[in-house]
Tab-separated table of C-alpha atoms and ligand atoms in Angstrom:
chain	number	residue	atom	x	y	z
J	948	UNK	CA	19.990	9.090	28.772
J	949	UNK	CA	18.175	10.974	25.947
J	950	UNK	CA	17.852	10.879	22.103
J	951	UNK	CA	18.257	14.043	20.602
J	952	UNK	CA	16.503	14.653	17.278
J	953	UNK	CA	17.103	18.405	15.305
J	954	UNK	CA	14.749	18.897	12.225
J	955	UNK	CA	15.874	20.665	9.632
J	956	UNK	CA	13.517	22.093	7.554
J	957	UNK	CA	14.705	23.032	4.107
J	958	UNK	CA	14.509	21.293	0.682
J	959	UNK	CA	15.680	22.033	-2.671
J	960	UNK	CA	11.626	21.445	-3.703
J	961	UNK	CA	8.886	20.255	-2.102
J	962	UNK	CA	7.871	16.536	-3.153
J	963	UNK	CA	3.854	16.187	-4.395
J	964	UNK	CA	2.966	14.418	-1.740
J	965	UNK	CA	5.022	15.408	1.679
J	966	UNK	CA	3.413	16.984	4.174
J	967	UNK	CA	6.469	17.646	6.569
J	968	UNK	CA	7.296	20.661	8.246
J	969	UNK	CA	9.791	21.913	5.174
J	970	UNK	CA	10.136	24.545	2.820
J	971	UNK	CA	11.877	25.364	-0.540
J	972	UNK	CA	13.240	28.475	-1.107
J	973	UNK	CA	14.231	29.241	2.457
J	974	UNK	CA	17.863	27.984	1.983
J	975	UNK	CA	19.105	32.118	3.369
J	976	UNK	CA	17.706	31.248	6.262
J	977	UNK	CA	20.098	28.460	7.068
J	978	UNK	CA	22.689	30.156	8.932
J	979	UNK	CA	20.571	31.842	11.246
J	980	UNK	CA	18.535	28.433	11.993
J	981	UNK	CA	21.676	26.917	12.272
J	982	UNK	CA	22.738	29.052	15.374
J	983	UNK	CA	19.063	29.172	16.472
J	984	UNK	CA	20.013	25.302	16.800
J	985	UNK	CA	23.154	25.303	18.427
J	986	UNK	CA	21.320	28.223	21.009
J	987	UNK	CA	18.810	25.777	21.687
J	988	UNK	CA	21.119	22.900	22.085
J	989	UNK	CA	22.996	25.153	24.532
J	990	UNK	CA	19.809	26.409	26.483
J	991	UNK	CA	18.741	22.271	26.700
J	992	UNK	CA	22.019	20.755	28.181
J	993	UNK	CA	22.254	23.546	30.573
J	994	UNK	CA	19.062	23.002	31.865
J	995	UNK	CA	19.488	19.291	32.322
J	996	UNK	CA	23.439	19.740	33.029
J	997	UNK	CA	25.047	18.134	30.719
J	998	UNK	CA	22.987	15.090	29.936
J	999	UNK	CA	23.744	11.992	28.250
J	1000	UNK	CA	23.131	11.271	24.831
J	1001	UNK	CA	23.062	7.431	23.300
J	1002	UNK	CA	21.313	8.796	19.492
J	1003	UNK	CA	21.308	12.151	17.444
J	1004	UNK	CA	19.441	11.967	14.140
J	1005	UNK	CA	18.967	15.015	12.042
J	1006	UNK	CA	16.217	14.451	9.762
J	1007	UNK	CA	13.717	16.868	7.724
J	1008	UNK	CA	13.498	18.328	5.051
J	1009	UNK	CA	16.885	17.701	3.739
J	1010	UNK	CA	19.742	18.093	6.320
J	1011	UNK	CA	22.123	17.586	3.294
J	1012	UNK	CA	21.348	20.876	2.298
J	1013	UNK	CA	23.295	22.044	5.497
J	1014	UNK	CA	26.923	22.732	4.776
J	1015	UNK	CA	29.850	20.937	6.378
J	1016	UNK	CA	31.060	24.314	8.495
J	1017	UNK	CA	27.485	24.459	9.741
J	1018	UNK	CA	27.166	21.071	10.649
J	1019	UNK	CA	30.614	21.333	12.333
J	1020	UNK	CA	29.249	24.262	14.015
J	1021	UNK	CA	26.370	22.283	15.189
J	1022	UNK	CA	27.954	19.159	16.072
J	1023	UNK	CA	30.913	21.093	18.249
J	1024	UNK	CA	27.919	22.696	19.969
J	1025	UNK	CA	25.841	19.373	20.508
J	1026	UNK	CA	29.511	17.518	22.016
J	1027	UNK	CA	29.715	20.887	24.317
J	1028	UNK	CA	26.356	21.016	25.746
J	1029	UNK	CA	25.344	16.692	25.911
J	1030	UNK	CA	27.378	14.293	26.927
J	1031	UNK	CA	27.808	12.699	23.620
J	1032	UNK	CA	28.668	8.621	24.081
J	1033	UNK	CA	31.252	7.750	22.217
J	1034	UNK	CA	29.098	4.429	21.030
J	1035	UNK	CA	26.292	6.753	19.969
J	1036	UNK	CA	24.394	6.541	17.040
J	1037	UNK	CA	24.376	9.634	14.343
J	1038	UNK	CA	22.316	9.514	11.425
J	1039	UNK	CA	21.274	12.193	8.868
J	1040	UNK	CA	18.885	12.106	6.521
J	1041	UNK	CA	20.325	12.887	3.096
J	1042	UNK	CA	18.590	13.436	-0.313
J	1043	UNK	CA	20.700	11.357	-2.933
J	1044	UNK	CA	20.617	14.337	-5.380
J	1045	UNK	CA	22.157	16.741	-2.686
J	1046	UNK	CA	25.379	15.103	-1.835
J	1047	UNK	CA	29.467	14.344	-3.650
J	1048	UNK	CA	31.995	11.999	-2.432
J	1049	UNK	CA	33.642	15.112	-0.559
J	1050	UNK	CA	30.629	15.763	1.016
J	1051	UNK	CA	29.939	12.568	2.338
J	1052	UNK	CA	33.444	11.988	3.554
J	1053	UNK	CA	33.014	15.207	5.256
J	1054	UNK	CA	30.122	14.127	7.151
J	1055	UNK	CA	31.631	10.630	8.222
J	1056	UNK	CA	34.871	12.802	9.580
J	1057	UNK	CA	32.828	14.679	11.549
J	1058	UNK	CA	31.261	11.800	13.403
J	1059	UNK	CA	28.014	10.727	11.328
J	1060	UNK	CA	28.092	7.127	11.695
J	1061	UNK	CA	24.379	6.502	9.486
J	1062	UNK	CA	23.412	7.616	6.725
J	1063	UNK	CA	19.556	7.375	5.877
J	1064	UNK	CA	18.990	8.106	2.052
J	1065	UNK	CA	15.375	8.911	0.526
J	1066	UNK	CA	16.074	6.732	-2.396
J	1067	UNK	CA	11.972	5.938	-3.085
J	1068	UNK	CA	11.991	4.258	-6.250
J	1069	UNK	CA	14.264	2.657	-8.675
J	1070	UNK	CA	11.661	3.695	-11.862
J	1071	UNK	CA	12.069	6.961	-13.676
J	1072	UNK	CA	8.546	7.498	-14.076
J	1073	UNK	CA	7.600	6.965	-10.264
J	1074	UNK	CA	10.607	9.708	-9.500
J	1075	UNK	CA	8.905	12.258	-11.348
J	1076	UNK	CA	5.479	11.748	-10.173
J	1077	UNK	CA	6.743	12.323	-6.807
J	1078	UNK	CA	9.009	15.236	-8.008
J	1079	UNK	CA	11.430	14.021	-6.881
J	1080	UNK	CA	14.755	15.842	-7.492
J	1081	UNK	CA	17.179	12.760	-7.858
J	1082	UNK	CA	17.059	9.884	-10.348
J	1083	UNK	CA	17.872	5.896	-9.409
J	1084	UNK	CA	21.594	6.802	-11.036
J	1085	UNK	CA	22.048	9.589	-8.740
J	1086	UNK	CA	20.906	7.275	-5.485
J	1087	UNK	CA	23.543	4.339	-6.484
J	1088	UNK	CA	25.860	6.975	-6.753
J	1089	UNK	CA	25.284	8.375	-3.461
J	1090	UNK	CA	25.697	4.990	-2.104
J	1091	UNK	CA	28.782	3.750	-3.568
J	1092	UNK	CA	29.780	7.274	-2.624
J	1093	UNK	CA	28.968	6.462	0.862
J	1094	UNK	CA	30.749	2.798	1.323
J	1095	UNK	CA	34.082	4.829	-0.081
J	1096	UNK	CA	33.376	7.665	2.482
J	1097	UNK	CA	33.389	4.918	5.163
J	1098	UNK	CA	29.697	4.524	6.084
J	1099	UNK	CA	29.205	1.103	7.309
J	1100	UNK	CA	25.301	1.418	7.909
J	1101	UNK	CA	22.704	3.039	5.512
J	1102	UNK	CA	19.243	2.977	5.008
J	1103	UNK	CA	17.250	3.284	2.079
J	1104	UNK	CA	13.617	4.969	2.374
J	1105	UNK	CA	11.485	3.400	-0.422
J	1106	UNK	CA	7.657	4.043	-1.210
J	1107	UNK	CA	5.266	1.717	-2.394
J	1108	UNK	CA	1.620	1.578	-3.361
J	1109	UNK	CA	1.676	4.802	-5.860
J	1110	UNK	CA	-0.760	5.536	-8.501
J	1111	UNK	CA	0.257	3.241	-11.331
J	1112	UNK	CA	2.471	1.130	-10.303
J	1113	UNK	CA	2.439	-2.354	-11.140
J	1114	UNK	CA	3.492	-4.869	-8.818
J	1115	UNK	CA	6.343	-5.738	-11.028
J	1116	UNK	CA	7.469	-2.166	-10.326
J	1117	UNK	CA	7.853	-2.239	-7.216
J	1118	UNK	CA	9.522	-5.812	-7.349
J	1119	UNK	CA	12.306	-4.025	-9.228
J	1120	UNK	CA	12.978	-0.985	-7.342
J	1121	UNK	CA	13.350	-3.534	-4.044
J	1122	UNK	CA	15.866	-5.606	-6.128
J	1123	UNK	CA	17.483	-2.653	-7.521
J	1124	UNK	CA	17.419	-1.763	-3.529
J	1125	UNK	CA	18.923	-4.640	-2.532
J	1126	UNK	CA	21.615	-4.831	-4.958
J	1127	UNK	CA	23.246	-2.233	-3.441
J	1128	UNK	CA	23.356	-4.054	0.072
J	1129	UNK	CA	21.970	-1.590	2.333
J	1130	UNK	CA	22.518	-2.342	5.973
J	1131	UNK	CA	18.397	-1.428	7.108
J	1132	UNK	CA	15.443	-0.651	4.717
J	1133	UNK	CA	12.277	1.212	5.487
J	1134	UNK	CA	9.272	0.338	3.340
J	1135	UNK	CA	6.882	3.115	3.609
J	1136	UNK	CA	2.564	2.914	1.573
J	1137	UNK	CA	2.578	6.341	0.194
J	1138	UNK	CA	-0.574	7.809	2.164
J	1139	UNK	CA	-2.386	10.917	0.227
J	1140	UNK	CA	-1.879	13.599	2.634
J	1141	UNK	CA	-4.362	16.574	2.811
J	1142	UNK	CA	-3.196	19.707	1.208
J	1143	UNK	CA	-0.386	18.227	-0.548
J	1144	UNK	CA	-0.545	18.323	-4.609
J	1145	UNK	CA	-0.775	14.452	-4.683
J	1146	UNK	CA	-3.930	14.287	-3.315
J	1147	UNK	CA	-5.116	17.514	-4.887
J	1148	UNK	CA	-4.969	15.544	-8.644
J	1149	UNK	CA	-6.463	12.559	-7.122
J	1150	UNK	CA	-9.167	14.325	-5.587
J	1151	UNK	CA	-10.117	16.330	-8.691
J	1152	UNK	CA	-9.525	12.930	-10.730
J	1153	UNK	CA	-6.005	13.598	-12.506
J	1154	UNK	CA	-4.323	10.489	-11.032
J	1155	UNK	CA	-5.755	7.450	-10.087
J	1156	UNK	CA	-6.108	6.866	-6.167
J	1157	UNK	CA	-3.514	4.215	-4.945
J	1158	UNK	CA	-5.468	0.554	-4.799
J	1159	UNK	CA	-4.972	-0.206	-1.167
J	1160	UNK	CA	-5.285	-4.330	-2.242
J	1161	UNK	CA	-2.618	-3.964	-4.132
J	1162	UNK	CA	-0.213	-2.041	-1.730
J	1163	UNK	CA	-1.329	-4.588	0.787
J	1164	UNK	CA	0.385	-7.169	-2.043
J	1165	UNK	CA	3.112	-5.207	-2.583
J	1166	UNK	CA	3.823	-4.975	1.416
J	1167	UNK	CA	3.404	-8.845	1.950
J	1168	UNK	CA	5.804	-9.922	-0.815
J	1169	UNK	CA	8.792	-7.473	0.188
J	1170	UNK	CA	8.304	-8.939	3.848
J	1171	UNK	CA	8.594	-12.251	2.120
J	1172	UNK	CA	11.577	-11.045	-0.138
J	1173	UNK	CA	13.339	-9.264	2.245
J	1174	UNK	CA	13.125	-12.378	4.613
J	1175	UNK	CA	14.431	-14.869	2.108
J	1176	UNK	CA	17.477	-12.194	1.602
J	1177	UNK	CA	18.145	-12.317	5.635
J	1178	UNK	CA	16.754	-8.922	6.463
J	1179	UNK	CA	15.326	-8.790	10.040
J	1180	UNK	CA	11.535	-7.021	9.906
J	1181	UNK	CA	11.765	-5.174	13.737
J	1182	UNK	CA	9.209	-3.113	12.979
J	1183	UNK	CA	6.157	-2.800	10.457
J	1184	UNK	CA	7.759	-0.921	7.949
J	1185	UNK	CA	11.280	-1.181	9.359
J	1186	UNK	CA	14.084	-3.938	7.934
J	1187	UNK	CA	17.672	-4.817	9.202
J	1188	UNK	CA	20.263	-6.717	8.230
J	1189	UNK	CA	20.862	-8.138	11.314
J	1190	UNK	CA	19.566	-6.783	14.630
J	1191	UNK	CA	22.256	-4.524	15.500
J	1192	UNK	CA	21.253	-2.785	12.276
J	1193	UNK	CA	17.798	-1.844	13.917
J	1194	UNK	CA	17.954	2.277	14.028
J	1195	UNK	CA	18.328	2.673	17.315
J	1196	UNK	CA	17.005	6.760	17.823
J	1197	UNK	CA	14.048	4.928	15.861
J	1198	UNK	CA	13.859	2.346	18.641
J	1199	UNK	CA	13.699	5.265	21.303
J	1200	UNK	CA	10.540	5.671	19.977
J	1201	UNK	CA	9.000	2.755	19.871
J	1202	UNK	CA	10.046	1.932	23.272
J	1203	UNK	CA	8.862	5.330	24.958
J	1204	UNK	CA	11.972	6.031	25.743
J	1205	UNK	CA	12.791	9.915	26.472
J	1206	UNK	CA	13.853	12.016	23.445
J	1207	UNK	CA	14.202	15.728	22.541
J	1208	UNK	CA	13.256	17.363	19.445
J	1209	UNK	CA	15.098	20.462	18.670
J	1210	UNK	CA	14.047	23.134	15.326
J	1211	UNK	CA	11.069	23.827	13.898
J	1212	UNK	CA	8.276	21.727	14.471
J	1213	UNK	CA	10.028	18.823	16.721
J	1214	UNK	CA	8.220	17.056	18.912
J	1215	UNK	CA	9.845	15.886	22.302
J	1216	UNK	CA	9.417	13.567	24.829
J	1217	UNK	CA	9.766	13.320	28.370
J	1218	UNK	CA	7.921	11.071	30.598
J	1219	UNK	CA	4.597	12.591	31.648
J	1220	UNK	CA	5.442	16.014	28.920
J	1221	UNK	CA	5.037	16.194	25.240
J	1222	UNK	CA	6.405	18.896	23.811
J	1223	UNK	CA	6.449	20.930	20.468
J	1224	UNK	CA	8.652	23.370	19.030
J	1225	UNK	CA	7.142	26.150	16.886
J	1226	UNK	CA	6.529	25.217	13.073
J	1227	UNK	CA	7.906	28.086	11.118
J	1228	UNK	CA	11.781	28.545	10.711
J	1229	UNK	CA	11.401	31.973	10.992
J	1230	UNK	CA	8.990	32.135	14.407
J	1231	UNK	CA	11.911	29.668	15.472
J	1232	UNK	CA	14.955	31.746	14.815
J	1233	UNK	CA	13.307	34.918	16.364
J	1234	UNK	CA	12.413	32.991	19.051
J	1235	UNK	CA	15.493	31.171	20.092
J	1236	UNK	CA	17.459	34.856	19.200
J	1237	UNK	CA	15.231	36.878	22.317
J	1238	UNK	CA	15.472	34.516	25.680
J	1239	UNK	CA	18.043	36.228	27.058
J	1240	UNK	CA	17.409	35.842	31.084
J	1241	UNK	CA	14.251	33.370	30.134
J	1242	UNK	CA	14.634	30.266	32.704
J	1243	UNK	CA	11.576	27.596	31.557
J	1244	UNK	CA	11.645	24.034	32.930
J	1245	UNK	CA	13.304	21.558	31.400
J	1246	UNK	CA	12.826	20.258	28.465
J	1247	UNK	CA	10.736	23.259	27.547
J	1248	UNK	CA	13.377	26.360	25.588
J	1249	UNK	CA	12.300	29.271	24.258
J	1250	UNK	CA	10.612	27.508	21.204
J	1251	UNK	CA	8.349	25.193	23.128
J	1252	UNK	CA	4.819	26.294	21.900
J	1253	UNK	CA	3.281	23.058	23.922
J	1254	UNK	CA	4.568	21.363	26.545
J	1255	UNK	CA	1.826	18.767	26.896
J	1256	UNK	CA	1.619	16.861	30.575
J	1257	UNK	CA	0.473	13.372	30.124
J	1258	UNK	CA	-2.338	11.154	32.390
J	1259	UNK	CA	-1.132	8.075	32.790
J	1260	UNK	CA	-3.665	6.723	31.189
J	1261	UNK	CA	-2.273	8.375	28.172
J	1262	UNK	CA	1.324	7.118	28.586
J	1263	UNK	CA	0.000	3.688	28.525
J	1264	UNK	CA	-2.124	4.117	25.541
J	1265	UNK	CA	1.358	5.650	23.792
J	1266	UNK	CA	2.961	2.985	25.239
J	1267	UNK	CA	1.633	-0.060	24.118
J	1268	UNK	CA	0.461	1.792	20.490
J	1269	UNK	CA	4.322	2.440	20.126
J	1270	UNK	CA	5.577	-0.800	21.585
J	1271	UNK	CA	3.003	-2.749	19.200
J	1272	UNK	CA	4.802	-1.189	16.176
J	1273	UNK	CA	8.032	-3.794	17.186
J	1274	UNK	CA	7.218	-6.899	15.325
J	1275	UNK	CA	9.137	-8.863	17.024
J	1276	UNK	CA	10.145	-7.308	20.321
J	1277	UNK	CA	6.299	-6.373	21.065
J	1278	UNK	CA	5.223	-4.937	24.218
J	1279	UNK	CA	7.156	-6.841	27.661
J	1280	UNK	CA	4.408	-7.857	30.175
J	1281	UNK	CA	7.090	-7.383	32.819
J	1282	UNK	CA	8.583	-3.944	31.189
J	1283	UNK	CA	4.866	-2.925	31.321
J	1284	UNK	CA	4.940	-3.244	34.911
J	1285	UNK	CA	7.636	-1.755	35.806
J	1286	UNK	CA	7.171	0.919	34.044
J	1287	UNK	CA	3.625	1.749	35.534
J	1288	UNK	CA	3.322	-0.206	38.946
J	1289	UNK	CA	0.086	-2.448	37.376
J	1290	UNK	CA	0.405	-5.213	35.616
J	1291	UNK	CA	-0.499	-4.859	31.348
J	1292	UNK	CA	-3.592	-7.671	32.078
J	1293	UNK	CA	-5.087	-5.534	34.578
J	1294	UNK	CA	-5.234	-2.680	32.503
J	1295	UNK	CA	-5.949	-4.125	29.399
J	1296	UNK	CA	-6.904	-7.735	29.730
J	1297	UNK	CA	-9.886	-7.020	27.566
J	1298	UNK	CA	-8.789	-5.144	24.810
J	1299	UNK	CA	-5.977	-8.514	24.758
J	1300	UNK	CA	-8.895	-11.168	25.011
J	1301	UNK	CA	-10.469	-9.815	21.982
J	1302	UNK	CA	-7.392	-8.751	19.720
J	1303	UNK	CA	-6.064	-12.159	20.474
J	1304	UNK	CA	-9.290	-13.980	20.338
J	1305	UNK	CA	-9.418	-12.372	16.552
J	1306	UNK	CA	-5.803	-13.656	15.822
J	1307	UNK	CA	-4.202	-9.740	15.568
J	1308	UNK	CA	-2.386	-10.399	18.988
J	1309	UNK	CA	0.035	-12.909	20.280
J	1310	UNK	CA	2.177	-13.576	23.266
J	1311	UNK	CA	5.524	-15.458	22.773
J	1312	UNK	CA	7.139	-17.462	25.031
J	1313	UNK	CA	8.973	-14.640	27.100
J	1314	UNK	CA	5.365	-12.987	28.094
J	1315	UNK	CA	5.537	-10.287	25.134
J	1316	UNK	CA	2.508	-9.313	23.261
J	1317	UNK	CA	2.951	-8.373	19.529
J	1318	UNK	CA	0.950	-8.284	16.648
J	1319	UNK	CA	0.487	-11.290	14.297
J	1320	UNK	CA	2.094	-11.146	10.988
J	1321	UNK	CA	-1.520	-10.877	9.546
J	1322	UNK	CA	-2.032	-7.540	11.524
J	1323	UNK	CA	0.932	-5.745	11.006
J	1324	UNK	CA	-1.302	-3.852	8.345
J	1325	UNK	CA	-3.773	-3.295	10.379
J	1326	UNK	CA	-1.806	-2.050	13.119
J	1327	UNK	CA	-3.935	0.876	13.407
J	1328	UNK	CA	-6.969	-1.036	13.851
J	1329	UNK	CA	-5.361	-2.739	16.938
J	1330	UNK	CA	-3.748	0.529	18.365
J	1331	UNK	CA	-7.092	1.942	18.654
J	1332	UNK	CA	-8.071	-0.364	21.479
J	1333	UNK	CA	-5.323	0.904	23.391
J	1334	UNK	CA	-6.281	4.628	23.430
D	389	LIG	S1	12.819	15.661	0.097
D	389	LIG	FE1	11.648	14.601	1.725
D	389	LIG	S2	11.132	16.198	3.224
D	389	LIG	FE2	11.783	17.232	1.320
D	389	LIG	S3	9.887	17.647	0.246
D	389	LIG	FE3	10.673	15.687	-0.537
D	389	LIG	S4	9.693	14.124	0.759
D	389	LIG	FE4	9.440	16.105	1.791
């Protein structure tokens, strides 16, 4: 069974301070990277003949952008060339200020069953200092546009910890955010990635740099809000209504579980292979146009630039660094086992002495090990002794 994840790399402008593999401007090149998609979604399922698929998510950049005939295009393809359960989970990333009522009902005909919306912030002023294309009316809209279009599960991205803001701020985009009932939230700490414009003014003192002690406050009472309004935290930045509301491509993730990434820049996983797809859209659609005859072992297509075999001492380091991320799921002593023929202890039984000696790790009662509550933000810290 395998998660399937396309990126799409196109947005209307690029956001101060993203650092994803997207591009604005390149919106021509859409049709061609569509079919560059759908070749590589052929070229994967024949390989693997006709695999089963339990998630798709399309995420970027702004798969909104795509139109509906491409993304029936696309989707036709994907139900050709996977075995596409009819229980599986589709989500797409949309930007609120990309997307009408026809739209969206377009997208939940065609078999979309999530919708993931890059809402951010409820406050004008944070909006534009993100440049940000959509304003807080445009993202309600989107999602009473959504509940009429049929979607039964969203999630709202929101960032906190931005130059500025007060804590009050952020208190009122969350209960802006939670006015409009959203089925999962994902709480992101804006991080000032190099080379983005964000952290050029910072750096050359035009914005102030985000106070990490306050973010840290910020963090602690949404976990505590969110908690009080019923929300499940699975993961450290990841909320749900109630479990079955956990995103469960996301969960692929976090549980090592095979996936593969498909368009520019993806990264895939198999176990003991990482691979990665070539960044530019342009490399990609040249690429996936010129295989013809080209037989590569699976999962690696034409537009694999890595295909990455992993030690097993690796796999367990990914392991238990993505496991840890599951607040309350953690890492299974027994799943650990399993999985790797030794027992967790053996391999790590220091690293867990000390973490849980210093009150960052715990086990519960079914022989799990997770993080405390007080680590979850210094997950990091504790991931590093894994790897
Ligand atoms: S819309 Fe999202 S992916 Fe696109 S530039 Fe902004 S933050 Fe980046």
């Amino acid at each position: 069974m395998y998660s399937l994840y396309l990126h799409i790399p196109f947005c209307r402008h690029r956001c101060a301070y993203c650092d994803f593999n997207t591009y604005a401007g390149l919106e021509t090149l859409i049709p061609d990277y569509v079919t560059a998609l759908q070749r590589e979604l052929r070229f994967l399922g024949e390989q693997a003949d006709y695999p089963a698929v339990g998630t798709v998510f399309l995420g970027g950049g702004t798969p909104s952008l795509l139109p509906l005939t491409a993304l029936d295009s696309l989707f036709r393809t994907l139900r050709a060339s996977f075995a596409l359960l009819s229980e599986a989970e589709i989500t797409l990333e949309a930007n609120p200020g990309t997307v009408d009522f026809p739209y969206l009902r377009g997208l939940r005909a065609l078999g979309v069953n999530r919708l993931s919306f890059g809402v951010q912030s409820a406050n004008p002023g944070e909006l534009r200092l993100l440049e940000r294309i959509h304003d807080y009316p445009q993202a309600i809209q989107a999602v009473t546009w959504a509940r009429q279009a049929g979607f039964d599960n969203l999630n709202l991205d929101l960032i906190f910890g931005l130059p500025y803001q007060r804590l009050e701020d952020w208190q009122r985009s969350l209960e802006l955010a939670l006015g409009l009932s959203p089925e999962h939230l994902a709480l992101y700490a804006l991080t000032l990635e190099h080379g983005t414009p964000m952290q050029h003014w910072v750096a050359r003192g035009l914005l102030p740099a985000p106070d990490p002690d306050l973010a840290a406050e910020m963090y602690e009472w949404a976990a505590e809000r969110l908690s009080q309004a019923g929300y499940v935290q699975y993961e450290i930045s990841n909320w749900a209504r109630r479990e079955s509301y956990a995103c469960r491509h996301n969960l692929t993730y976090w549980r090592s579980a095979p996936y593969l990434g498909l368009g520019a820049g993806a990264h895939g996983y198999v176990p003991g292979l990482r691979t990665v797809v070539v960044r530019a859209p342009q490399a990609y659609i040249r690429r996936m146009e010129a295989f013809a005859g080209v037989s590569l072992a699976f999962p690696r297509t034409p537009a694999t630039i890595e295909a990455h075999p992993l030690t097993v001492q690796e796999e367990m380091g990914e392991y238990m660094m993505m496991g840890l991320r599951l607040t309350q799921e953690g890492v299974l002593a027994d799943a650990f086992q399993q999985r790797f023929g030794v027992p967790l202890e053996t391999v790590y039984g220091e690293q867990i002495a000390h973490l849980t000696a210093l009150g960052l790790l715990e086990w519960t009662s079914n022989q799990a090990l997770r993080l405390t509550p007080g680590a979850y933000l210094l997950g990091n810290q504790v991931f590093m002794a894994f790897v």
